PDB file of C-alpha atoms in Angstrom:
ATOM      1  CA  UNK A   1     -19.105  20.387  -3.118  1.00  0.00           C
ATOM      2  CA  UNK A   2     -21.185  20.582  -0.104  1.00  0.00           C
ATOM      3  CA  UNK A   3     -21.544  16.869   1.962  1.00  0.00           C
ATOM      4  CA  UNK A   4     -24.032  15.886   4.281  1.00  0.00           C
ATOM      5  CA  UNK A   5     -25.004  12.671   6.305  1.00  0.00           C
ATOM      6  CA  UNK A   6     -25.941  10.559   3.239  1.00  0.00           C
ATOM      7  CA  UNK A   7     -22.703  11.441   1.405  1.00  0.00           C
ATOM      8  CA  UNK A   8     -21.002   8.429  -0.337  1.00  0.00           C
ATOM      9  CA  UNK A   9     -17.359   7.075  -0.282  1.00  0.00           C
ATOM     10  CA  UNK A  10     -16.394   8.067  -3.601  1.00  0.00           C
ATOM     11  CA  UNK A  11     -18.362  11.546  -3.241  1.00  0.00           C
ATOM     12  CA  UNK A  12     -16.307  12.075  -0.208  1.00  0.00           C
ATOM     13  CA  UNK A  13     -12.581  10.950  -1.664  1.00  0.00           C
ATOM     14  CA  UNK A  14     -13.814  13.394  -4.125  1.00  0.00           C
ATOM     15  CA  UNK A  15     -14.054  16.130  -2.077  1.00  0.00           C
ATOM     16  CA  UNK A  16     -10.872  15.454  -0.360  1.00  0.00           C
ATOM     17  CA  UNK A  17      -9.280  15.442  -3.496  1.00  0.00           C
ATOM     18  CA  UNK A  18     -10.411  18.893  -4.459  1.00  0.00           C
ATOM     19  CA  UNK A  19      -8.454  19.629  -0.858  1.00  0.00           C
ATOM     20  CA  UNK A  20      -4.776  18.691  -1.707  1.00  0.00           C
ATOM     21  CA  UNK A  21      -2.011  20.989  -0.296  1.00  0.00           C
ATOM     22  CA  UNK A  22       1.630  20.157  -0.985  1.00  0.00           C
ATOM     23  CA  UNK A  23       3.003  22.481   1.264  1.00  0.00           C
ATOM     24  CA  UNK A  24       0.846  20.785   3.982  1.00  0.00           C
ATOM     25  CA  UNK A  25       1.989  17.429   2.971  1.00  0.00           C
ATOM     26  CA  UNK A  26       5.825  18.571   3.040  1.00  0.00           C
ATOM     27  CA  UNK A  27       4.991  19.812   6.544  1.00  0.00           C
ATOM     28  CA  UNK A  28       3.437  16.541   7.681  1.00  0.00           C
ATOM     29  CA  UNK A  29       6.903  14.316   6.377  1.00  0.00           C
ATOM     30  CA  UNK A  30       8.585  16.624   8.496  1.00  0.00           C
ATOM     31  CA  UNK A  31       7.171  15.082  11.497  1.00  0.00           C
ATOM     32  CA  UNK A  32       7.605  11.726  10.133  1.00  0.00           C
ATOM     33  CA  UNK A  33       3.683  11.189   9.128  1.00  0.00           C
ATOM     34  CA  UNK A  34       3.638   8.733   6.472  1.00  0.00           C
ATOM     35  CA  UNK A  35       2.652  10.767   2.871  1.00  0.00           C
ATOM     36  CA  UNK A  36       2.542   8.613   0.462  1.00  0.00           C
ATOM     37  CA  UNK A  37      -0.817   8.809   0.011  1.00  0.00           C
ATOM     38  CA  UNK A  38      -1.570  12.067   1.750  1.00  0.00           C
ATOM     39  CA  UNK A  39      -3.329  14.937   0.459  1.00  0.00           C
ATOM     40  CA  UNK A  40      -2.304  16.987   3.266  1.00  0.00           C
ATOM     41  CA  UNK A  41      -5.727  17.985   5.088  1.00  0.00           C
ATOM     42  CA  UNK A  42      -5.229  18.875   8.554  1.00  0.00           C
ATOM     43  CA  UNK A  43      -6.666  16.737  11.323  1.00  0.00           C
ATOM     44  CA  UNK A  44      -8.950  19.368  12.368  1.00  0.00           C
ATOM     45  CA  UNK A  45     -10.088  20.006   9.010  1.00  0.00           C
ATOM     46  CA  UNK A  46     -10.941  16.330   8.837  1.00  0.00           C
ATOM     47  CA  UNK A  47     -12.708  16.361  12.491  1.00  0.00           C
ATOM     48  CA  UNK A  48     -14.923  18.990  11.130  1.00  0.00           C
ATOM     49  CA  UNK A  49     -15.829  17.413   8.214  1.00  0.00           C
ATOM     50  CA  UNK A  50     -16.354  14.140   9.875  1.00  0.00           C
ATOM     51  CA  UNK A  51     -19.039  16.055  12.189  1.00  0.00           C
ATOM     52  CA  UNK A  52     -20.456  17.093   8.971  1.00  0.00           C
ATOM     53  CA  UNK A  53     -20.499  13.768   7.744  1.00  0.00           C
ATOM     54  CA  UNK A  54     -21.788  11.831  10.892  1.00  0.00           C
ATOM     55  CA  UNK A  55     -21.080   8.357  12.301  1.00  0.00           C
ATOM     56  CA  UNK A  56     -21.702   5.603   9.486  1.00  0.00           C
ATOM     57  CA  UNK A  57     -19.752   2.590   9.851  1.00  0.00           C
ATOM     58  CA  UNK A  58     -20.260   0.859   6.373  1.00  0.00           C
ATOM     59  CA  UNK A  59     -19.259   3.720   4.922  1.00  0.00           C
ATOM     60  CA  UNK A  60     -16.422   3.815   7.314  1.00  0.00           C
ATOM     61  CA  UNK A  61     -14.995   0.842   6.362  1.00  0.00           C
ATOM     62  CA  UNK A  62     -14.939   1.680   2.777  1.00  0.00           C
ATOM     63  CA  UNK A  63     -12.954   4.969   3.285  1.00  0.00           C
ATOM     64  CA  UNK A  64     -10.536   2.895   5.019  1.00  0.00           C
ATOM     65  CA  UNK A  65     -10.166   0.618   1.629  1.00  0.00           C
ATOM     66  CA  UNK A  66      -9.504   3.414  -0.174  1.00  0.00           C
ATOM     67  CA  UNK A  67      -6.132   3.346   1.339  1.00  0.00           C
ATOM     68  CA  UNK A  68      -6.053   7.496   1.182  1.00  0.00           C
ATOM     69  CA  UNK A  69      -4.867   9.008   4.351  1.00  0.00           C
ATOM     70  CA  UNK A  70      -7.356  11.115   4.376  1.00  0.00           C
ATOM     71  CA  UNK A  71      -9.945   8.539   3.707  1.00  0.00           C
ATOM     72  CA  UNK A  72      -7.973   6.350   6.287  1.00  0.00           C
ATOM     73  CA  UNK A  73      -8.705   9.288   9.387  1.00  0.00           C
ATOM     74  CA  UNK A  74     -12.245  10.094   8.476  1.00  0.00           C
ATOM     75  CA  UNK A  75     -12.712   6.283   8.767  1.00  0.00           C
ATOM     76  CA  UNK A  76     -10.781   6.156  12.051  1.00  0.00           C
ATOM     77  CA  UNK A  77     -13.541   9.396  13.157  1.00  0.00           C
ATOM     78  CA  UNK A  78     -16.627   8.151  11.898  1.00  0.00           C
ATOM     79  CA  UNK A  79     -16.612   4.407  12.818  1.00  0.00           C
ATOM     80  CA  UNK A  80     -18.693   3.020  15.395  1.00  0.00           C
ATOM     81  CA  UNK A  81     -16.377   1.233  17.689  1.00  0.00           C
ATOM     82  CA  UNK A  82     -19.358  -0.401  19.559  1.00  0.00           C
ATOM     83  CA  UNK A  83     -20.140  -2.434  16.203  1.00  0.00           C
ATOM     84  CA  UNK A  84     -16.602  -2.820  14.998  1.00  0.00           C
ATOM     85  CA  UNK A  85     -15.611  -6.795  15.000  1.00  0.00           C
ATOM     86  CA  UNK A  86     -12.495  -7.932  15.878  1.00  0.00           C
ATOM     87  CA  UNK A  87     -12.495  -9.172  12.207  1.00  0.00           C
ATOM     88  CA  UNK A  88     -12.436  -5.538  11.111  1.00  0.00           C
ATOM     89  CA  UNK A  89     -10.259  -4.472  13.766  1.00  0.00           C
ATOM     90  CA  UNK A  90      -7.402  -6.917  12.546  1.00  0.00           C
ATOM     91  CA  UNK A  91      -8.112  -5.985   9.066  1.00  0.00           C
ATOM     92  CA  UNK A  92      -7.493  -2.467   9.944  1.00  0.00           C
ATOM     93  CA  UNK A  93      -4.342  -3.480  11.902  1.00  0.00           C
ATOM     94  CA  UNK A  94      -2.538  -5.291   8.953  1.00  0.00           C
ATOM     95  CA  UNK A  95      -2.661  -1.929   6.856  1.00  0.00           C
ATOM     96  CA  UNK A  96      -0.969   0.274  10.164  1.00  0.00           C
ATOM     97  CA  UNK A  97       2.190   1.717   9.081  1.00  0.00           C
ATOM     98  CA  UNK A  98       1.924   5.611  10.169  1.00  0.00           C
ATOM     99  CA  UNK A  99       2.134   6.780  14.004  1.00  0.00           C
ATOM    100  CA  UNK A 100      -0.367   9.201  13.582  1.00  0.00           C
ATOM    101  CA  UNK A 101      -3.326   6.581  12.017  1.00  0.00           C
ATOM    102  CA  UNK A 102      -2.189   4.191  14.397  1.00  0.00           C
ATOM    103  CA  UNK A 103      -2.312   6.694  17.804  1.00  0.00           C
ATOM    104  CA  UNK A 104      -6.004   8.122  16.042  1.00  0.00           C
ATOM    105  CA  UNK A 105      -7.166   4.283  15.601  1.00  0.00           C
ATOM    106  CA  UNK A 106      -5.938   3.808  18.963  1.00  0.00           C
ATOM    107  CA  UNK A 107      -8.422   6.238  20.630  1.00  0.00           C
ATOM    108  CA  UNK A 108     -10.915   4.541  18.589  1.00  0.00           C
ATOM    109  CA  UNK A 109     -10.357   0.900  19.745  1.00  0.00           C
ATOM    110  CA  UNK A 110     -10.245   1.630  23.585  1.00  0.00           C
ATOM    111  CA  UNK A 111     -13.899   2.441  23.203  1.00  0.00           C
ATOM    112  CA  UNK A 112     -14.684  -1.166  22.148  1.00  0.00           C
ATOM    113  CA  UNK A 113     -15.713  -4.015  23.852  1.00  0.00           C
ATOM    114  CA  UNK A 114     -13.200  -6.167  23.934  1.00  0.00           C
ATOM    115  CA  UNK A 115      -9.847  -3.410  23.728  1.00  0.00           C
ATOM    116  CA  UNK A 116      -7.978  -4.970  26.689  1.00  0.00           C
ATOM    117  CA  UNK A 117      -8.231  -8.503  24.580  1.00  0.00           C
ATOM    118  CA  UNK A 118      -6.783  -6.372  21.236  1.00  0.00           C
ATOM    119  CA  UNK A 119      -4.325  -5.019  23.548  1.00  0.00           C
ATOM    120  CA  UNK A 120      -2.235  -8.249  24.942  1.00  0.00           C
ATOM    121  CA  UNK A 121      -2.404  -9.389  21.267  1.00  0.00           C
ATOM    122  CA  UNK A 122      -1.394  -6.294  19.645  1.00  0.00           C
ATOM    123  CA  UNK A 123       1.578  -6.205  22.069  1.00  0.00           C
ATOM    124  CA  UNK A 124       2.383  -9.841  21.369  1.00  0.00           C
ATOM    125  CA  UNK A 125       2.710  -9.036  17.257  1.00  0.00           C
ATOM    126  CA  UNK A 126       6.001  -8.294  16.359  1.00  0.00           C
ATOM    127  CA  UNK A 127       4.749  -5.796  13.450  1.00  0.00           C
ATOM    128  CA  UNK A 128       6.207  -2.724  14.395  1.00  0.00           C
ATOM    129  CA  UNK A 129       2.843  -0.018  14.245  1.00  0.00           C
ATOM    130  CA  UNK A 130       1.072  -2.966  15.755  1.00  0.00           C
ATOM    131  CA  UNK A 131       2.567  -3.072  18.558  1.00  0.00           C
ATOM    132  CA  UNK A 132       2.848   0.492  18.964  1.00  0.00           C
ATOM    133  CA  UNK A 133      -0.863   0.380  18.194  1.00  0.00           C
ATOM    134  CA  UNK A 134      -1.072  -1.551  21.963  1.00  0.00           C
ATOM    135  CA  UNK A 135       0.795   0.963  23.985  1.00  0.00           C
ATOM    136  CA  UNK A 136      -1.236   3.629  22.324  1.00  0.00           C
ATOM    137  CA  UNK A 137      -3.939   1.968  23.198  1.00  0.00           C
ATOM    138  CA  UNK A 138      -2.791   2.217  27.141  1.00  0.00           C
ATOM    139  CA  UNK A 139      -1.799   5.260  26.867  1.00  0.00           C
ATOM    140  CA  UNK A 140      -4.901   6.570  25.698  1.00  0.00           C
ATOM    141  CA  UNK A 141      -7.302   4.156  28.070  1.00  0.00           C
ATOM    142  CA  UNK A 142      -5.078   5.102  31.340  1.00  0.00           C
ATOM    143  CA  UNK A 143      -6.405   8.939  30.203  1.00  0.00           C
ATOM    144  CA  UNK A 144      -9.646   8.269  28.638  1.00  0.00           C
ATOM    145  CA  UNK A 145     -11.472   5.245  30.052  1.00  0.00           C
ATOM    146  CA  UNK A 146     -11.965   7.009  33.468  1.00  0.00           C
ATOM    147  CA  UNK A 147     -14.510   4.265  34.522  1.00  0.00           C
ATOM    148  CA  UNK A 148     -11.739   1.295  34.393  1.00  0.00           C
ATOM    149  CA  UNK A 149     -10.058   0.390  38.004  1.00  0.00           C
ATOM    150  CA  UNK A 150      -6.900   1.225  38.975  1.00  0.00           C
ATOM    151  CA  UNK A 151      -5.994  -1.955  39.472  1.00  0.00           C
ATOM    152  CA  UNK A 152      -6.862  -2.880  35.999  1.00  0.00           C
ATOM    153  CA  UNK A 153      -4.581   0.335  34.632  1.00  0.00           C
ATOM    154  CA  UNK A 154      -1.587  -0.762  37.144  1.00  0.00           C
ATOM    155  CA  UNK A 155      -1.878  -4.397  35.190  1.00  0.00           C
ATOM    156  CA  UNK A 156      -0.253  -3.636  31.961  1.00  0.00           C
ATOM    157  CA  UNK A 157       2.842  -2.501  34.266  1.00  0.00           C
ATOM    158  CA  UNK A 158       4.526  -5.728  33.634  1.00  0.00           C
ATOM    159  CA  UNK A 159       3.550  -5.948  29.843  1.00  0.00           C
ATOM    160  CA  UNK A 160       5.377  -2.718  29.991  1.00  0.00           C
ATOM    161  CA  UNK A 161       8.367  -4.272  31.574  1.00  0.00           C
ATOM    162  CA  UNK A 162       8.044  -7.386  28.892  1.00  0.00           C
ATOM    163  CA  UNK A 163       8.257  -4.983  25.706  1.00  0.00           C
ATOM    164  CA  UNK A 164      10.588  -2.205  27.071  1.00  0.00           C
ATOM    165  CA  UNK A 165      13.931  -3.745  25.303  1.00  0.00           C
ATOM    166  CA  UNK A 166      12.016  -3.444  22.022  1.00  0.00           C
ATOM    167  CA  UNK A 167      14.398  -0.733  20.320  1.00  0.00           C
ATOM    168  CA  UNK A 168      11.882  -0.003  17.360  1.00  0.00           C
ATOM    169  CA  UNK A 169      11.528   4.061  17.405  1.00  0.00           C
ATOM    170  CA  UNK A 170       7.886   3.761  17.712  1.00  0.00           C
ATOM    171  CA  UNK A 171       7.831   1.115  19.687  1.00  0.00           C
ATOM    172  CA  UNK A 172       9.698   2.101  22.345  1.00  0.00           C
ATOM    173  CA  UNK A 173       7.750   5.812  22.341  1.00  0.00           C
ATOM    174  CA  UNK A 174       4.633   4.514  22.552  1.00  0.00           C
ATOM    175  CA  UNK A 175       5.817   2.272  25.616  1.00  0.00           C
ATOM    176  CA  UNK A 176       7.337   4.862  27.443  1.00  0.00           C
ATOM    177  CA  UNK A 177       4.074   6.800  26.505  1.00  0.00           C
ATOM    178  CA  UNK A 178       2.477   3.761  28.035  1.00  0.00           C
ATOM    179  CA  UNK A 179       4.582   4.207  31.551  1.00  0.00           C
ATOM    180  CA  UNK A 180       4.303   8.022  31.708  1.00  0.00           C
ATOM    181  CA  UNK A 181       0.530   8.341  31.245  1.00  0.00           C
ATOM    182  CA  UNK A 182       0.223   5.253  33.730  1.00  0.00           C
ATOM    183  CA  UNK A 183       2.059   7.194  36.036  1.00  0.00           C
ATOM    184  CA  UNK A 184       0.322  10.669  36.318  1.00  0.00           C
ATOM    185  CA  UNK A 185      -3.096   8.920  36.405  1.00  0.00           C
ATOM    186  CA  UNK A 186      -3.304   9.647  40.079  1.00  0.00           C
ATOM    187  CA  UNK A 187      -1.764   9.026  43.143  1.00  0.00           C
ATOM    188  CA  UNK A 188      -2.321   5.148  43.084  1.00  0.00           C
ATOM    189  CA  UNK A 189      -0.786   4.451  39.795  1.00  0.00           C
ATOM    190  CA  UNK A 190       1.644   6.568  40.319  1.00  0.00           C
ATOM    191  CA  UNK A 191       4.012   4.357  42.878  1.00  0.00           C
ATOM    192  CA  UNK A 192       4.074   1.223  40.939  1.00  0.00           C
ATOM    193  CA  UNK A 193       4.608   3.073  37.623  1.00  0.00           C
ATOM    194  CA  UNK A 194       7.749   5.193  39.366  1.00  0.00           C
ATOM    195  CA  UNK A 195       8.667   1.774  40.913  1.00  0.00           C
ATOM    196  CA  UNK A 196       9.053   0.303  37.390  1.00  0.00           C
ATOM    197  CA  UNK A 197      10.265   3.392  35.712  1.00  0.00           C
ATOM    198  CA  UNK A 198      13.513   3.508  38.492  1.00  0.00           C
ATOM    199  CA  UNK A 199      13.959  -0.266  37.769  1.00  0.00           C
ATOM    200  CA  UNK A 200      14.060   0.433  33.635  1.00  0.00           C
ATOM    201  CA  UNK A 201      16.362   3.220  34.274  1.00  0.00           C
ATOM    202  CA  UNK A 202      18.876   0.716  36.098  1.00  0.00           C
ATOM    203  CA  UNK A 203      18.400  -1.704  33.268  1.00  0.00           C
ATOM    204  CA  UNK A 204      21.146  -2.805  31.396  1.00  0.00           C
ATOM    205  CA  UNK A 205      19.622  -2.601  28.240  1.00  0.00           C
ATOM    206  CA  UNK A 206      20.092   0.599  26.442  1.00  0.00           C
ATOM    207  CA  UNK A 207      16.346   1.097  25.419  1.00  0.00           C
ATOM    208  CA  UNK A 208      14.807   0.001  28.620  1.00  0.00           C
ATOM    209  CA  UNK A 209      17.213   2.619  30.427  1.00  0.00           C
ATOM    210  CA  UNK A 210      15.940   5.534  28.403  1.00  0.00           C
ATOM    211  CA  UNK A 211      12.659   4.737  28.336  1.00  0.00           C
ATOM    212  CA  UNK A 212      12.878   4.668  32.460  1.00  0.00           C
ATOM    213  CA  UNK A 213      15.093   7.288  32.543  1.00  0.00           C
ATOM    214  CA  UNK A 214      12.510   9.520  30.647  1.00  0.00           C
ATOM    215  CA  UNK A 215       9.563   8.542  32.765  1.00  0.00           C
ATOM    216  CA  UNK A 216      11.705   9.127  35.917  1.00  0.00           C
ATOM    217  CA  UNK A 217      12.548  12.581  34.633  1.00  0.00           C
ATOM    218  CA  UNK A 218       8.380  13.169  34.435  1.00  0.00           C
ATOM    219  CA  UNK A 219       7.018  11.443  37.101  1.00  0.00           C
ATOM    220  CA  UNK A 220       9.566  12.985  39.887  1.00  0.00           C
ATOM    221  CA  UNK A 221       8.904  16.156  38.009  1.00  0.00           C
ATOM    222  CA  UNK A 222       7.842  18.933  40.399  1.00  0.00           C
ATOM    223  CA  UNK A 223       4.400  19.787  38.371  1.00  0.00           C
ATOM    224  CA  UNK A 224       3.344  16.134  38.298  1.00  0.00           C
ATOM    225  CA  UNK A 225       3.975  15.737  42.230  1.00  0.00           C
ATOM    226  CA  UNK A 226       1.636  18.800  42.539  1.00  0.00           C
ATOM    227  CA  UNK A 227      -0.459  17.529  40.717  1.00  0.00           C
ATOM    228  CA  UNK A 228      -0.918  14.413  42.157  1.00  0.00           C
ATOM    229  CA  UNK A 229      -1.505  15.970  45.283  1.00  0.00           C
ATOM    230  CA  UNK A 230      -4.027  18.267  44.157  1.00  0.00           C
TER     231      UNK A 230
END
């Protein structure tokens, strides 16, 4: 089946179906990637087809019902998160339960207009992949969103601090994620983040001690002090 821009939901869930590798999705369990409904297309291979596809956010949001998580990433790649409403956004958010959509719909909602807002309140929901979804979301804006201030980055340091005891696997990866990106931004960030990371590491609580212990192992490193001197 070949697709093009005016291909429709249930012609593309078609074609994905037609695409199915078990080995693939015995691969992707293996690095704890939800399968349940996984057909086991590779992310690339999706990427592709979503530039074959194009950017059509209707149809986005239908591929996203269809609960595949196939469907689920080509949704995540073809939406436009300039139109996206918060309404959609939380919609989205109440069906995370996978790292990898989560960290792929996280790239996607630092690009709208109101991602710091979905961050302090995605960090204040005690759902586990939705609050990972709002370290991701740092993470990924600290690299991506070059244009936002230093100052702004350096200001979800003490959210940081707030969530480190949270001892949820992917909770507590996604926040040191948070506090390691934060902190090889550039020379700027970089004090206050090593600043919080020794003061985690000292922490009586067992999670916020690794998760500063593992950013003070990075940040001290010798190629990110190169780097940041570059």
């Amino acid at each position: 089946m070949t697709l093009g821009r005016a291909a429709s939901t249930p012609e593309i869930v078609a074609h994905l179906e037609t695409l199915r590798n078990e080995t693939n999705i015995e691969g992707m369990s293996r690095f704890g990637i939800a399968t349940e409904t996984a057909l086991g297309i590779s992310n690339p291979d999706l990427q592709k087809l979503a530039k074959t596809i194009g950017r059509d956010h209707r149809r986005a949001l239908e591929l996203w019902q269809t609960g595949l998580r196939e469907a689920r990433m080509l949704a995540i790649y073809t939406a436009d998160p300039k139109i996206m409403t918060k309404p959609e956004v939380m919609a989205w958010a109440a069906d995370f339960a996978s790292w990898e959509i989560v960290d792929a719909a996280a790239d996607l909602l630092t690009e709208t207009p109101y991602w710091r807002e979905l961050i302090l309140e995605f960090a204040g929901d005690h759902r586990e992949f939705v609050r990972r979804a709002a370290f991701s979301m740092i993470a990924g804006a600290t690299v991506h969103n070059k244009n936002e201030p230093d100052a702004a980055i350096i200001a979800f340091l003490p959210l940081i601090e707030r969530h480190a005891g949270d001892d949820r696997n992917f909770v507590k990866k996604a926040v040191n994620w948070a506090l390691r990106n934060i902190g090889k931004r550039n020379g700027t960030c970089h004090a206050p983040a090593l600043a919080l990371a020794e003061k985690l590491a000292a922490s009586e609580d067992r999670t916020a001690r690794w998760i500063g212990k593992n950013a003070l192992r990075e940040l001290t490193s010798d190629k990110i002090l190169a780097r940041l001197k570059a």
